Short mmCIF file of N, CA, C and O in Angstrom, two decimals:
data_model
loop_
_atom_site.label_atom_id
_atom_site.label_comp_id
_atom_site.label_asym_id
_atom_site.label_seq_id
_atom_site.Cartn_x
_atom_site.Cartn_y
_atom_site.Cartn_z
N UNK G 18 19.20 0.31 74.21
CA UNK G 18 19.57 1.09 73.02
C UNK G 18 20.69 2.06 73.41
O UNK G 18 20.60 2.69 74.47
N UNK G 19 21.78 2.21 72.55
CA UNK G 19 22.97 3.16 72.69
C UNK G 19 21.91 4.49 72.78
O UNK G 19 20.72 4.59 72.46
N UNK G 20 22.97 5.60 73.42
CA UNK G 20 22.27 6.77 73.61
C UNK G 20 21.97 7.52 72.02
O UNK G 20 20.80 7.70 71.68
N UNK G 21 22.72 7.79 71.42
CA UNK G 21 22.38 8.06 69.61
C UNK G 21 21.40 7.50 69.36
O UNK G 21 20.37 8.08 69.01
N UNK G 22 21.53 6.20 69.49
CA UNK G 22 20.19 5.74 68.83
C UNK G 22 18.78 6.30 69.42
O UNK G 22 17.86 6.67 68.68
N UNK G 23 18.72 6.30 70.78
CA UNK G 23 17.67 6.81 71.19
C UNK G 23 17.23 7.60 70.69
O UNK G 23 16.12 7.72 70.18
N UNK G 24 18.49 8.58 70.79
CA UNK G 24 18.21 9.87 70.70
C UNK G 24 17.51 10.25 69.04
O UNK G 24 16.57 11.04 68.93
N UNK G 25 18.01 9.66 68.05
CA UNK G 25 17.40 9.58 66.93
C UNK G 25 15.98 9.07 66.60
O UNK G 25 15.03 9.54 65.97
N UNK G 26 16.24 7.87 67.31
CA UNK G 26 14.69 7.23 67.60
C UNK G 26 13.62 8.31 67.86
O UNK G 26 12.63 8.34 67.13
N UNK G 27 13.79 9.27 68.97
CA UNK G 27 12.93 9.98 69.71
C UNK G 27 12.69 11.00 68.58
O UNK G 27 11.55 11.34 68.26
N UNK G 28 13.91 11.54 67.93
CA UNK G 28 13.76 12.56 67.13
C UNK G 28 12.75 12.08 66.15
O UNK G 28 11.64 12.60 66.26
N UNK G 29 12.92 11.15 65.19
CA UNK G 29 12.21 10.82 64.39
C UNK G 29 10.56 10.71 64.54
O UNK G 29 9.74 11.10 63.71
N UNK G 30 10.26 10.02 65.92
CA UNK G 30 9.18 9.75 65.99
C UNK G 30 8.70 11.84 66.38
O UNK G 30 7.69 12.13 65.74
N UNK G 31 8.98 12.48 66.81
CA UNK G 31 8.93 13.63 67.27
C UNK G 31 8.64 14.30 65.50
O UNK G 31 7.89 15.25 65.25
N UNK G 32 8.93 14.02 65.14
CA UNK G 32 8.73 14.53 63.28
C UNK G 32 7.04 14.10 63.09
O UNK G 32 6.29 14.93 62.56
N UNK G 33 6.52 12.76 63.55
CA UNK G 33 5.38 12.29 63.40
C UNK G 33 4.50 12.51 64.47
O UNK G 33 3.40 12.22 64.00
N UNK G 34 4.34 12.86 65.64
CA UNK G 34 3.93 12.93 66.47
C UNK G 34 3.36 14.02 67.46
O UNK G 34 4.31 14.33 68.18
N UNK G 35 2.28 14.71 67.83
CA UNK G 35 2.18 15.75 68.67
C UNK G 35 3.40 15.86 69.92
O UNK G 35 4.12 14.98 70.40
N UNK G 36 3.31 17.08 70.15
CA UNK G 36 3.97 17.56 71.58
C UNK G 36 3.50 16.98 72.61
O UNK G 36 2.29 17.00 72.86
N UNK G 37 4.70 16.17 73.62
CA UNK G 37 4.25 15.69 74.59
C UNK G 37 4.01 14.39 74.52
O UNK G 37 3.82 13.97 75.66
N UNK G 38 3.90 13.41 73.56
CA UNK G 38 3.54 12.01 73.30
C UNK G 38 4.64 11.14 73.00
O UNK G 38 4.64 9.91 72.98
N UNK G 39 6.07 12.34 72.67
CA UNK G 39 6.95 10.97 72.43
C UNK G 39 7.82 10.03 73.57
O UNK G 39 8.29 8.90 73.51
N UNK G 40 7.80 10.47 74.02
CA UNK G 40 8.60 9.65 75.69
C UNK G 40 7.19 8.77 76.25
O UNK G 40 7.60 7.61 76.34
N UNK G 41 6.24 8.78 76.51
CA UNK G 41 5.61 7.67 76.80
C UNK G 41 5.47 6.79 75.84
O UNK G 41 5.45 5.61 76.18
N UNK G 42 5.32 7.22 74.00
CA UNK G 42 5.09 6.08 73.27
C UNK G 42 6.22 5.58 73.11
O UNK G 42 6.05 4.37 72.96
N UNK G 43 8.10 6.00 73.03
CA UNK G 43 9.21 5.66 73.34
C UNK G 43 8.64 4.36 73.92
O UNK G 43 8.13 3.40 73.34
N UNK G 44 8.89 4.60 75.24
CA UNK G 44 8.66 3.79 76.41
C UNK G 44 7.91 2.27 76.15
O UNK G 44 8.31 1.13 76.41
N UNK G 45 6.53 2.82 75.48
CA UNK G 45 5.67 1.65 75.57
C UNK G 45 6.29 1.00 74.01
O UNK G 45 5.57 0.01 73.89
N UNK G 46 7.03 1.03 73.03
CA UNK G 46 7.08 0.82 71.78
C UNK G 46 9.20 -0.27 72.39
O UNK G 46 9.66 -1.40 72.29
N UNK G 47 9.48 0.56 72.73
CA UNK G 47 10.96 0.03 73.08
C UNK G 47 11.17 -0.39 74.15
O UNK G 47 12.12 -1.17 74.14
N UNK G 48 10.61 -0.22 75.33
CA UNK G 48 10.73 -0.75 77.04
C UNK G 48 9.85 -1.79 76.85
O UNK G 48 10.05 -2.93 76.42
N UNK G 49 8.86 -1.26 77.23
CA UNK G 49 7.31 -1.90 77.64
C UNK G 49 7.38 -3.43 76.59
O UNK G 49 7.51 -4.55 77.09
N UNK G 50 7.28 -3.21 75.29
CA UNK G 50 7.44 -3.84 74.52
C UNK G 50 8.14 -3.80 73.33
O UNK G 50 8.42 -2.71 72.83
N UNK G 51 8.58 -5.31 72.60
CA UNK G 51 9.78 -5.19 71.70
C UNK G 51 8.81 -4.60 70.59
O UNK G 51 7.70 -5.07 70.85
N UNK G 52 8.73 -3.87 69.56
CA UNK G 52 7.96 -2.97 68.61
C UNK G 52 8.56 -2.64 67.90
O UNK G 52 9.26 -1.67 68.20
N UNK G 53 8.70 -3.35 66.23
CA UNK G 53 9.82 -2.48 65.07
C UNK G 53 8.37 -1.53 64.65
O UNK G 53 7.27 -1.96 64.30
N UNK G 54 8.72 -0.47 64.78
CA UNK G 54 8.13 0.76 64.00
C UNK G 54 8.16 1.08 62.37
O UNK G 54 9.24 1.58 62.06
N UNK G 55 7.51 0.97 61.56
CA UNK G 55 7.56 1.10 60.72
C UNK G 55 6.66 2.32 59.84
O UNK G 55 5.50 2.34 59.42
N UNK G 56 7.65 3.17 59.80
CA UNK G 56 6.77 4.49 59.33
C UNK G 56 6.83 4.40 57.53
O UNK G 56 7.92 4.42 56.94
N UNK G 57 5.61 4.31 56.84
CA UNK G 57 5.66 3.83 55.33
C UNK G 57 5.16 4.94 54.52
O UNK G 57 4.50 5.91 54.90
N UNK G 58 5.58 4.63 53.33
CA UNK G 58 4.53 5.93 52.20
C UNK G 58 3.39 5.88 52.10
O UNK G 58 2.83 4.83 52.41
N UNK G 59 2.82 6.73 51.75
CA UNK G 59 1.25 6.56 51.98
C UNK G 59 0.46 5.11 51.28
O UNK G 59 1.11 4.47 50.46
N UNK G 60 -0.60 4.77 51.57
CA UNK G 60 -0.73 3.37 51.52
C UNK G 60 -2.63 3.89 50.87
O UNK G 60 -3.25 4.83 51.37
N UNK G 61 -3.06 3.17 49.96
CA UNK G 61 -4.43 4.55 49.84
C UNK G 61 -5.64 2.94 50.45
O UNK G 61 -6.85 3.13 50.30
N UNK G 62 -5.21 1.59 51.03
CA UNK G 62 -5.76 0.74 51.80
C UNK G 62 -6.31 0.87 53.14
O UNK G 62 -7.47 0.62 53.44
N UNK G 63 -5.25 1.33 54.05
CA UNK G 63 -4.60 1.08 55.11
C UNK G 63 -4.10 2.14 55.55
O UNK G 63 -3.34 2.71 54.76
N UNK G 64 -4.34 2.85 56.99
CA UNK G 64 -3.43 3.90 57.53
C UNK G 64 -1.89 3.17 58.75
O UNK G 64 -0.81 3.63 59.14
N UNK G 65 -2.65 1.90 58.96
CA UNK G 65 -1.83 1.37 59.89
C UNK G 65 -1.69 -0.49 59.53
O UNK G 65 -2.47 -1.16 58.85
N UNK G 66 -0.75 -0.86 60.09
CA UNK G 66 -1.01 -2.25 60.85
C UNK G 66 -0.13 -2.87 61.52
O UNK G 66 1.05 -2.51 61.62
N UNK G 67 -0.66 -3.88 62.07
CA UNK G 67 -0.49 -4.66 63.23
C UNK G 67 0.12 -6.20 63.27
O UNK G 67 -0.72 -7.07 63.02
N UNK G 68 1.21 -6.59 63.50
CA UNK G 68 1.51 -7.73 63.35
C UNK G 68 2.23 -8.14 64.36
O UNK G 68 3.31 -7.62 64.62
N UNK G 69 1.57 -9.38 65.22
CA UNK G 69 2.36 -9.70 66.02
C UNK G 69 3.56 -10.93 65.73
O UNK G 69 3.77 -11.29 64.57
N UNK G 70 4.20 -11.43 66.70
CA UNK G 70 5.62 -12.11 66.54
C UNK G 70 5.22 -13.39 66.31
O UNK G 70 4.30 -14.01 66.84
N UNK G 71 6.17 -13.82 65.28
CA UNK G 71 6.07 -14.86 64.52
C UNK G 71 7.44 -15.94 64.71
O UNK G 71 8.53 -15.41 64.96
N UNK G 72 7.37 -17.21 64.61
CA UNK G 72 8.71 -18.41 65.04
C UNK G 72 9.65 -17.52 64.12
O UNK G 72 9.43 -17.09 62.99
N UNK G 73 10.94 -17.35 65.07
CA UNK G 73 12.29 -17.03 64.54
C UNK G 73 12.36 -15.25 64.71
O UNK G 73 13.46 -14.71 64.61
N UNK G 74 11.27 -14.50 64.95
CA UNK G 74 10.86 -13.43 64.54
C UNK G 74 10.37 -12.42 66.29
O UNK G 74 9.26 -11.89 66.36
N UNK G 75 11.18 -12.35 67.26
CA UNK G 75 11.04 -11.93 68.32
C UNK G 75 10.09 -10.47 68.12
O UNK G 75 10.03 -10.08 69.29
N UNK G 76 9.41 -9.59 67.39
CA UNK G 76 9.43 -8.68 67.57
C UNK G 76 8.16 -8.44 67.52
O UNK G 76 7.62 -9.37 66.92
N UNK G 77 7.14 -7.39 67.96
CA UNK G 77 6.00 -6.76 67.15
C UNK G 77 6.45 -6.07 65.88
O UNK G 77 7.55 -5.61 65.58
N UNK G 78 5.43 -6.10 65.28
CA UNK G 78 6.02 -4.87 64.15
C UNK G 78 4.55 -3.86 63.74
O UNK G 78 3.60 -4.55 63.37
N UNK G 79 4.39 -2.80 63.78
CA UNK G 79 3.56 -1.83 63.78
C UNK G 79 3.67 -0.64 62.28
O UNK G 79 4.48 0.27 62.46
N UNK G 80 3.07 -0.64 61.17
CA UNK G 80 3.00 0.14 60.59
C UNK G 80 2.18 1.08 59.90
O UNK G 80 1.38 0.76 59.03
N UNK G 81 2.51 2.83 60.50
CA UNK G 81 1.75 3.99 59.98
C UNK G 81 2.01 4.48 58.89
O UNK G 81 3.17 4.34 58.48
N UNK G 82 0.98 5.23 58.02
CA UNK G 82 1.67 6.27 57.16
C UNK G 82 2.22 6.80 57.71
O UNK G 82 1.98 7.14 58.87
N UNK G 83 3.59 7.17 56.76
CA UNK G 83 3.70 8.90 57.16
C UNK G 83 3.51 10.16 56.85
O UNK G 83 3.96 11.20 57.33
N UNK G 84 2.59 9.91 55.76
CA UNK G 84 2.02 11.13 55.70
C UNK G 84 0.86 11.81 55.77
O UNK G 84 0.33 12.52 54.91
N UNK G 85 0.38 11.47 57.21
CA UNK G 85 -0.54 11.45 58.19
C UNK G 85 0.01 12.90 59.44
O UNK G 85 1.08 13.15 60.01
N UNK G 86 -1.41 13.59 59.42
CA UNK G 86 -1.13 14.96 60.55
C UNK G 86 -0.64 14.69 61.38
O UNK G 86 -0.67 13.49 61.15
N UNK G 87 -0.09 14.77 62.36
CA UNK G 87 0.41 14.42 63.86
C UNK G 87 -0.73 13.76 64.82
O UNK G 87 -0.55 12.78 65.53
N UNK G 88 -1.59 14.29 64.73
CA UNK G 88 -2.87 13.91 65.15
C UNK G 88 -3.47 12.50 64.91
O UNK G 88 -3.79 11.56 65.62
N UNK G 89 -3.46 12.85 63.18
CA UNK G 89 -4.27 11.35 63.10
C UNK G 89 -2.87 9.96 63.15
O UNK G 89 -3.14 8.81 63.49
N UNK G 90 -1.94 10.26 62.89
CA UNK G 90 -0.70 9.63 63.65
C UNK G 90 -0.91 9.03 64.61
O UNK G 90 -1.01 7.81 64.72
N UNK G 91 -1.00 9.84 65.39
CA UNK G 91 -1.21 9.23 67.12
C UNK G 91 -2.21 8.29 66.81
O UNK G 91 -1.96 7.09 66.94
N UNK G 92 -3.34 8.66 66.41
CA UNK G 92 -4.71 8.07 66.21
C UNK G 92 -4.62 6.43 65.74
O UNK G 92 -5.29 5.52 66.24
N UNK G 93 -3.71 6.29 64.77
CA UNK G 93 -3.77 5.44 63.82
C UNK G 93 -2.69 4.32 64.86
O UNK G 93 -2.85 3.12 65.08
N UNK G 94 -1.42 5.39 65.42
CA UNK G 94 -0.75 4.37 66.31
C UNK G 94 -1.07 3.73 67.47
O UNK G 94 -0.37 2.81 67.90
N UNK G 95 -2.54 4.30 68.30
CA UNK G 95 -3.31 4.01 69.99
C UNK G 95 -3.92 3.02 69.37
O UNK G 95 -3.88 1.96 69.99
N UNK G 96 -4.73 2.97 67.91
CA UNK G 96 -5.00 1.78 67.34
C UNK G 96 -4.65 0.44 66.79
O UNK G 96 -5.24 -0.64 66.65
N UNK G 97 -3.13 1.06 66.47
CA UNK G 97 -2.26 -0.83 66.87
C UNK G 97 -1.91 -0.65 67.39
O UNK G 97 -0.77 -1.03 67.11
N UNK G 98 -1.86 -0.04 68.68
CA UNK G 98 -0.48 -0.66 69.80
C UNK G 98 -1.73 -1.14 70.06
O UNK G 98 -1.74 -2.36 69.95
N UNK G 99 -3.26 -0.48 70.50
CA UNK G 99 -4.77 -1.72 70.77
C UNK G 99 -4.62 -2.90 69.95
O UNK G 99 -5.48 -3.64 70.43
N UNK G 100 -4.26 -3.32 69.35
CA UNK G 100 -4.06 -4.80 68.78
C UNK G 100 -2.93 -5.26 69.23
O UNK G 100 -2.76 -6.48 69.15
N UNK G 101 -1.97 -4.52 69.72
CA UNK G 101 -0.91 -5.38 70.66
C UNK G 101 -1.18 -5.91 71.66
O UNK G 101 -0.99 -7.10 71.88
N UNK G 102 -1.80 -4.90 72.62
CA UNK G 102 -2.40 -5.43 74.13
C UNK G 102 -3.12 -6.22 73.98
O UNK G 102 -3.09 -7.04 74.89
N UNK G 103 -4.31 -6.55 72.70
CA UNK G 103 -5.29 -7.41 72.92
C UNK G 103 -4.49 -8.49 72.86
O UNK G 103 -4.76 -9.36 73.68
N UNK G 104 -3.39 -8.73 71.96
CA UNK G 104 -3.05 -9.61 71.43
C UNK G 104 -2.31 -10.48 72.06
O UNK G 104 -2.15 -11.66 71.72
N UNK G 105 -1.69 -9.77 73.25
CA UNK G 105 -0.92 -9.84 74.40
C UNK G 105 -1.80 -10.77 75.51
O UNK G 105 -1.44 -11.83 76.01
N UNK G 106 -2.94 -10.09 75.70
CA UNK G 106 -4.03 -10.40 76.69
C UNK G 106 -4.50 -11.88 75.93
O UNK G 106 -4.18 -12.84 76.63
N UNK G 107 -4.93 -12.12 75.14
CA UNK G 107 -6.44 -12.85 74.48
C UNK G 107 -5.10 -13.94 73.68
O UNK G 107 -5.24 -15.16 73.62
N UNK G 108 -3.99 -13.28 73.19
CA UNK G 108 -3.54 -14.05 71.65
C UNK G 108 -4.56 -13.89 70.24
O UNK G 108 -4.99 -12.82 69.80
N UNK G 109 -4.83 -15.31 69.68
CA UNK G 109 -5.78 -15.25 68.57
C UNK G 109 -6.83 -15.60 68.57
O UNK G 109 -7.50 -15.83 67.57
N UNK G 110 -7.35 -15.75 70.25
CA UNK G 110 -9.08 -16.12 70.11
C UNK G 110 -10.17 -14.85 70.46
O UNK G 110 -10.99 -14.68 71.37
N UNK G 111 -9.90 -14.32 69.68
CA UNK G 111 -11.20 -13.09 69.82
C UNK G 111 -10.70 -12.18 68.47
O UNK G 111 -9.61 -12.16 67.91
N UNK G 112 -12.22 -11.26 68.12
CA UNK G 112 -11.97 -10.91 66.66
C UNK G 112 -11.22 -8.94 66.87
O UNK G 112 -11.17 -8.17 67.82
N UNK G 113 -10.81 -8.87 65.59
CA UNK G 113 -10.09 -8.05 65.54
C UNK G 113 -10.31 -6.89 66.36
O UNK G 113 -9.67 -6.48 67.33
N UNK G 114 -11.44 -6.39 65.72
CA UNK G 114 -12.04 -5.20 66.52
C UNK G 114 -13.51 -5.97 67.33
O UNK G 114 -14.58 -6.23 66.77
N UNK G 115 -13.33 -6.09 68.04
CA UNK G 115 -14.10 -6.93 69.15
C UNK G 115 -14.22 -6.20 70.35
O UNK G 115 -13.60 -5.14 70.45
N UNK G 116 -15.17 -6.75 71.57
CA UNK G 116 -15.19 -5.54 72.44
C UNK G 116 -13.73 -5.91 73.63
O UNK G 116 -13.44 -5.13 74.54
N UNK G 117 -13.16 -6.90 73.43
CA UNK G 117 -11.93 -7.20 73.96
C UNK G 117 -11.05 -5.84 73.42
O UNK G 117 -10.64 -4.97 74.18
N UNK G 118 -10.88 -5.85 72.19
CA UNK G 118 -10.00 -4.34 70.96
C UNK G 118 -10.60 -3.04 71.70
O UNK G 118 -10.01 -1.96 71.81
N UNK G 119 -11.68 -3.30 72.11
CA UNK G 119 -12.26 -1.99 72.07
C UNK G 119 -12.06 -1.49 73.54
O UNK G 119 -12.10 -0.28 73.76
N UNK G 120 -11.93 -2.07 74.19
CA UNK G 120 -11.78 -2.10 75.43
C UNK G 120 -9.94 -1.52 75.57
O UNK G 120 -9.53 -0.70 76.39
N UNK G 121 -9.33 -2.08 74.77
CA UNK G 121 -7.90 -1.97 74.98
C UNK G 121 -7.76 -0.31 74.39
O UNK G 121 -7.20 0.66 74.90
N UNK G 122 -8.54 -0.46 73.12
CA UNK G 122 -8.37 1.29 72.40
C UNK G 122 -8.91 2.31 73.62
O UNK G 122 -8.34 3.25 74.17
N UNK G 123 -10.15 1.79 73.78
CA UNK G 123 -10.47 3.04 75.07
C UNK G 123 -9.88 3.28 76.13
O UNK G 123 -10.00 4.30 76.81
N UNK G 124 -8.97 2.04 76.40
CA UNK G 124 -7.90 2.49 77.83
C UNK G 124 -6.68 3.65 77.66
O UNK G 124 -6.24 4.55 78.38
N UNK G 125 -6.27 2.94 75.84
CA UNK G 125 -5.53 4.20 75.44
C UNK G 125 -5.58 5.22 74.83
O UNK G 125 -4.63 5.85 74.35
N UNK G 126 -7.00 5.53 74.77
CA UNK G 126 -7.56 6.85 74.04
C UNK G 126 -7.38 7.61 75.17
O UNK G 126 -6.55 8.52 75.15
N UNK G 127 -8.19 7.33 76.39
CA UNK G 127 -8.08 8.13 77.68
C UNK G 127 -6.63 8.40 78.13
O UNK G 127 -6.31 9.44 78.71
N UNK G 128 -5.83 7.47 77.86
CA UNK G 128 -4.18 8.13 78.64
C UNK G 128 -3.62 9.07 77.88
O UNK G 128 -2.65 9.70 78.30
N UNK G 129 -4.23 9.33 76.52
CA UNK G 129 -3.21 10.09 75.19
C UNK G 129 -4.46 10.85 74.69
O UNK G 129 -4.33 11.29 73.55
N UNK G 130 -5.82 11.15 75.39
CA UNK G 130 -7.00 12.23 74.72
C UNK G 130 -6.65 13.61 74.80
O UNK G 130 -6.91 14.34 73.84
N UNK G 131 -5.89 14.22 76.16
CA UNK G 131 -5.27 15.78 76.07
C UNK G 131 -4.53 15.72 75.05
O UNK G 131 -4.27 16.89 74.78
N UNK G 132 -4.07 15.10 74.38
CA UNK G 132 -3.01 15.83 73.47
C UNK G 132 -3.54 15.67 72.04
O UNK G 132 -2.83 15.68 71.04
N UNK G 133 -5.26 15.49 72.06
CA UNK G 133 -5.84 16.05 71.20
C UNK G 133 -6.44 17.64 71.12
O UNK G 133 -6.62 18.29 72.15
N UNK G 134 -6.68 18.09 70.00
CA UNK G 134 -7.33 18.80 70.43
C UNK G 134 -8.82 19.33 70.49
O UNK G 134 -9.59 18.79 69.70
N UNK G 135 -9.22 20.08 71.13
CA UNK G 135 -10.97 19.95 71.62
C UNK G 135 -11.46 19.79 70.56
O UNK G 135 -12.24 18.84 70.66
N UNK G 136 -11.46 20.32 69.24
CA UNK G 136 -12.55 20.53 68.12
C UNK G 136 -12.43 18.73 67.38
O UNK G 136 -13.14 18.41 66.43
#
């Protein structure tokens, strides 16, 4: 990514996101893996979802509200990027939230739990 873009990238997600969380989710959303972000209007279904890459279609694509606290943000995003990794790991033989999912959410609840807060 050109440096602007980053740099916008980062900003934006920094609008949605607690202090301290945007350079590792950067990382894991644009490095780590290809991830179109999709930040949407409120949705009164759905806070998030998850779609992985499809023929012709190189990308993940991941979408939060945005008008979600910073908090539950994060929350809603450790929960699909957990359907990425599973999805990554397993593909399509195991169920959504399964203890395969659950296993992936709890690895990334623990790397991103300080930047909740205690209550």
């Amino acid at each position: 990514m050109e440096e602007e873009r980053v740099r916008r990238y980062k900003e934006t997600l920094g609008r949605y996101l607690p202090q301290g969380t945007v350079e590792p989710l950067f990382v894991f959303l644009t490095q780590t893996n290809s991830v179109r972000l999709h930040i949407t209007r409120e949705r009164r279904t759905k806070l998030g979802d998850y779609r992985w890459p499809q023929p012709g279609h190189a990308f993940h694509e991941i979408s939060v509200n945005g008008d979600l606290n910073p908090y539950l943000f994060l929350w809603v995003l450790l929960h699909e990027m957990a359907h990425l990794n599973t999805h990554k790991r397993y593909r399509n033989g195991v169920q959504a939230h399964g203890h395969q999912w659950q296993e992936q959410y709890a690895l990334l609840l623990r790397e991103y739990l300080h930047h909740f807060p205690a209550e």
